[in-house]
CSV table of C-alpha atoms in Angstrom, one decimal:
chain,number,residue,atom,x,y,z
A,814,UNK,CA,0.0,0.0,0.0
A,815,UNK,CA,1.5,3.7,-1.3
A,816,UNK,CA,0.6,6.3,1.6
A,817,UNK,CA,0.2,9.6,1.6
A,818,UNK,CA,3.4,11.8,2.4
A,819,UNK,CA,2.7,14.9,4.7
A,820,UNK,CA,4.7,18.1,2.9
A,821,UNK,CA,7.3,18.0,5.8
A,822,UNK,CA,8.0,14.5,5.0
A,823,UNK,CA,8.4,15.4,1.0
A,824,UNK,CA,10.8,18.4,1.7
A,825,UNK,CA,12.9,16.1,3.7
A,826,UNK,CA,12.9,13.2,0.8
A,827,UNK,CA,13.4,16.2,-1.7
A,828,UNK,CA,16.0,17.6,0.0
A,829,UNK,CA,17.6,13.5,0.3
A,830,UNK,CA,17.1,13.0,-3.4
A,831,UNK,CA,18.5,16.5,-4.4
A,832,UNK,CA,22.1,15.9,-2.3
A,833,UNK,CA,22.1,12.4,-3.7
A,834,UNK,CA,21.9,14.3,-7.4
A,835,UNK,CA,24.5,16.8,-6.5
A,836,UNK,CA,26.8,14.0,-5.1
A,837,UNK,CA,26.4,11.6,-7.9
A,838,UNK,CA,26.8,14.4,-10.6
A,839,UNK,CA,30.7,15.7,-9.0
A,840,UNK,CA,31.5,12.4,-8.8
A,841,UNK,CA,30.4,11.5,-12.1
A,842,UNK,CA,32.1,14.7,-14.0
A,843,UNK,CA,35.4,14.1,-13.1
A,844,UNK,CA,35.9,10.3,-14.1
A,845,UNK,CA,38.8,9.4,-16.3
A,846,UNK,CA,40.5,7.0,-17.5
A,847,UNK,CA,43.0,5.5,-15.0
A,848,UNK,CA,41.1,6.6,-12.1
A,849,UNK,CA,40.3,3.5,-9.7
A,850,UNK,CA,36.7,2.7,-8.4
A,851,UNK,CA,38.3,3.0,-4.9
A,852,UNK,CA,38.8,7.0,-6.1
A,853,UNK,CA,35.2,7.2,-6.9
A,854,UNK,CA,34.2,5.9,-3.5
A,855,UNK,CA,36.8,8.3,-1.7
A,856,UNK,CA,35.2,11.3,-3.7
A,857,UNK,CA,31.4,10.0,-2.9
A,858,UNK,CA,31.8,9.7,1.0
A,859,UNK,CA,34.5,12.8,1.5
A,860,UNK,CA,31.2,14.7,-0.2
A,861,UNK,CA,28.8,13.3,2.0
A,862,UNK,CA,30.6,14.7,4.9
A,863,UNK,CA,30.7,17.5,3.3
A,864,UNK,CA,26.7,18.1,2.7
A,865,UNK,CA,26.7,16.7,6.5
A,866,UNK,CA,25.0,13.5,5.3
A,867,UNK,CA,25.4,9.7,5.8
A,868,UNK,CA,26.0,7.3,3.1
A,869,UNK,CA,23.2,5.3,3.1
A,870,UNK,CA,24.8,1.9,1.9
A,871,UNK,CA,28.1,1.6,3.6
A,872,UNK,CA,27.6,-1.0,6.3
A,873,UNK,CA,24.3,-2.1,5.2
A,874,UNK,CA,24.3,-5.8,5.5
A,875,UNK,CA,27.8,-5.7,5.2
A,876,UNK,CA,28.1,-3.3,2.2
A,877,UNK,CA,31.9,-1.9,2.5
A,878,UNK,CA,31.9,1.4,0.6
A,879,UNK,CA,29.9,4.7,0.1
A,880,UNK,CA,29.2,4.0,-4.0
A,881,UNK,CA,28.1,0.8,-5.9
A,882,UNK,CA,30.6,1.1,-8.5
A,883,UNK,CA,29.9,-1.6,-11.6
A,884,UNK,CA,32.3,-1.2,-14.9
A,885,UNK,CA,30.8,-3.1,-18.3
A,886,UNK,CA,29.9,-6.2,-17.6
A,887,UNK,CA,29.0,-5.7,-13.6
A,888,UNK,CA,25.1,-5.5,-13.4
A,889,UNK,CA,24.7,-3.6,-10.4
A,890,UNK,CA,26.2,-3.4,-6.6
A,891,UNK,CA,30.0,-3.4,-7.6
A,892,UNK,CA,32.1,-2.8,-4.9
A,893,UNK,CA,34.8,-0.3,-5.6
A,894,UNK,CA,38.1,-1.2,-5.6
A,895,UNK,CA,41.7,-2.0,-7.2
A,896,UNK,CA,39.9,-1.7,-10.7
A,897,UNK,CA,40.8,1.1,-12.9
A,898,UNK,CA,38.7,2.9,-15.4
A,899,UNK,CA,40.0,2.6,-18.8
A,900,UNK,CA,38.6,4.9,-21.8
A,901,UNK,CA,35.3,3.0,-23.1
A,902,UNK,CA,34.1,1.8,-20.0
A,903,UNK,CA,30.9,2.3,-18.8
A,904,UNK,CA,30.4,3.1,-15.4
A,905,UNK,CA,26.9,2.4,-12.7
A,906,UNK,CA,27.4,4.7,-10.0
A,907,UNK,CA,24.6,4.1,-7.4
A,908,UNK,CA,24.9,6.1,-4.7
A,909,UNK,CA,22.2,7.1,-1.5
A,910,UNK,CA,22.2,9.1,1.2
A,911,UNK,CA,20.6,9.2,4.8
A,912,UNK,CA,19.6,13.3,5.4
A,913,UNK,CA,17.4,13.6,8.9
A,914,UNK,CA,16.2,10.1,8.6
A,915,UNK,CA,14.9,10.3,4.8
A,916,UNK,CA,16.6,8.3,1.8
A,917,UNK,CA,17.9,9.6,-1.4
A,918,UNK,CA,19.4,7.2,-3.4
A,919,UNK,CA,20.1,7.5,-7.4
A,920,UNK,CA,22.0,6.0,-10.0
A,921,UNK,CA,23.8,7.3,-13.5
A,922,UNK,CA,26.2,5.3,-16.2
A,923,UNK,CA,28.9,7.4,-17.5
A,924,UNK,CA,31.0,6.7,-20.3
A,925,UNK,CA,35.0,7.0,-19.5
A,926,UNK,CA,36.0,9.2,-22.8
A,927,UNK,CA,34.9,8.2,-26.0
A,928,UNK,CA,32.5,4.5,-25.7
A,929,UNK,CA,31.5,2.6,-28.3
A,930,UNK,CA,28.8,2.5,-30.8
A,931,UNK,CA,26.6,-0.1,-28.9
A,932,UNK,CA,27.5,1.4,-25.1
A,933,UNK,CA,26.1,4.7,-26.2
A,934,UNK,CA,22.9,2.8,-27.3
A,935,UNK,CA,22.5,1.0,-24.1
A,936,UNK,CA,22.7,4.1,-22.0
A,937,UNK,CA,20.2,6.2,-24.7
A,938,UNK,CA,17.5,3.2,-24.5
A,939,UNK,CA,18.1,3.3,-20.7
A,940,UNK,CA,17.5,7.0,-20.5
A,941,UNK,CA,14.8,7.0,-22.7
A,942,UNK,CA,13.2,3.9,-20.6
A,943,UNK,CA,13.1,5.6,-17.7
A,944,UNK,CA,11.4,8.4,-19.4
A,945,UNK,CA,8.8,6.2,-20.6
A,946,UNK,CA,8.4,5.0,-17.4
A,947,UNK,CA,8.0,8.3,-15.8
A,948,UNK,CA,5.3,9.4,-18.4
A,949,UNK,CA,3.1,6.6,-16.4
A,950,UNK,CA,4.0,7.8,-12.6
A,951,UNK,CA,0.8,9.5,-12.2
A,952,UNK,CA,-2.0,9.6,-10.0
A,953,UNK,CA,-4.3,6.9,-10.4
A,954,UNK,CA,-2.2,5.0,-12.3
A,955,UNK,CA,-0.6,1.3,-11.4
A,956,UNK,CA,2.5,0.4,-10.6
A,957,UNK,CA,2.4,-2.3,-13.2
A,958,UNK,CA,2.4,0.4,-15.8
A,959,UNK,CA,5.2,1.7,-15.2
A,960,UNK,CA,7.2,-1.4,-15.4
A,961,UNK,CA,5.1,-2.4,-18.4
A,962,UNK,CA,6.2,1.0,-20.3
A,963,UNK,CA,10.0,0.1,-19.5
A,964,UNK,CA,10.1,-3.2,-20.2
A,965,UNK,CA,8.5,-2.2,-23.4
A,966,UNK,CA,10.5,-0.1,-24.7
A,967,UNK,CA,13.6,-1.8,-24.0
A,968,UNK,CA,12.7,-4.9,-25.5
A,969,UNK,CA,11.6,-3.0,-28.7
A,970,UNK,CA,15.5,-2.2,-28.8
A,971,UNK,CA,16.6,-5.4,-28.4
A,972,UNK,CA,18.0,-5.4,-24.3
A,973,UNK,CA,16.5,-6.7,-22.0
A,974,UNK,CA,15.2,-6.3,-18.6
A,975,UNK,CA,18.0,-8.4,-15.7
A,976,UNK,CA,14.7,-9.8,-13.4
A,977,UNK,CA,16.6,-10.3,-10.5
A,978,UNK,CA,17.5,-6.6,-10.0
A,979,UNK,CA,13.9,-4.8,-10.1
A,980,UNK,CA,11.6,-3.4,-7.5
């Protein structure tokens, strides 16, 4: 069941979603190649502390690090290390925070300097996926749809949709 939100409590998941936006988008405009995943987590928590903000994943159920960092072929919930960025590599950064008890949590794919032909396709039918799932997030409207319009659209351009890895 979706309840109601008072305004106090949307200002505060506002305010979450909006430093998880900001966070993820310094983070995401200064990867290069040759960078490690370990640098992006560094740069993720040092600008939580920062906005005076907790990371919302590091320590959950034993989650080690600030950002879910997954290069290429990683799905989702990479754990940043070692690994360094090379040019053509996609990036997942999924990042949340914790600001006065309410969750913001977000994720973007960057490409590391120039990607190829079929990466830049992947993230354009992601993008415009989510947009077509967003143009069914009204009131009145079921949850279903929105899934329905995503999954759509992204098996109309050939991808599909990882089941395991959906809410």
């Amino acid at each position: 069941m979706i309840t109601r939100k008072s305004a106090f409590e949307l200002n505060r998941m506002r305010k979450a979603g909006e430093i998880t936006a900001q966070i993820l988008s310094q983070v995401a405009s200064v990867i290069t190649p040759g960078m490690t995943t370990k640098e992006l987590d560094v740069l993720a928590e040092t600008a939580a502390k920062e906005f005076q903000v907790k990371p919302a994943f590091k320590g959950y159920q034993g989650f080690p690090a600030s950002i879910c960092t997954s290069v290429n072929e990683q799905v989702v919930h990479g754990i940043p290390g070692p690994r360094q960025l090379k040019a053509g590599d996609i990036v997942g950064l999924d990042f949340g925070v914790v600001y006065k008890g309410y969750y913001g949590d977000a994720a973007v794919t960057v490409g590391v300097g120039e990607v190829a032909p079929k990466h830049r396709r992947l993230m354009t039918v992601t993008r415009e996926a989510l947009w077509q799932g967003l143009n069914q997030a009204r009131a009145g409207n079921r949850l279903s749809a929105i899934s329905r319009a995503i999954q759509d659209h992204v098996e109309k351009n050939g991808f599909s949709v990882v089941r395991d890895f959906v809410g």
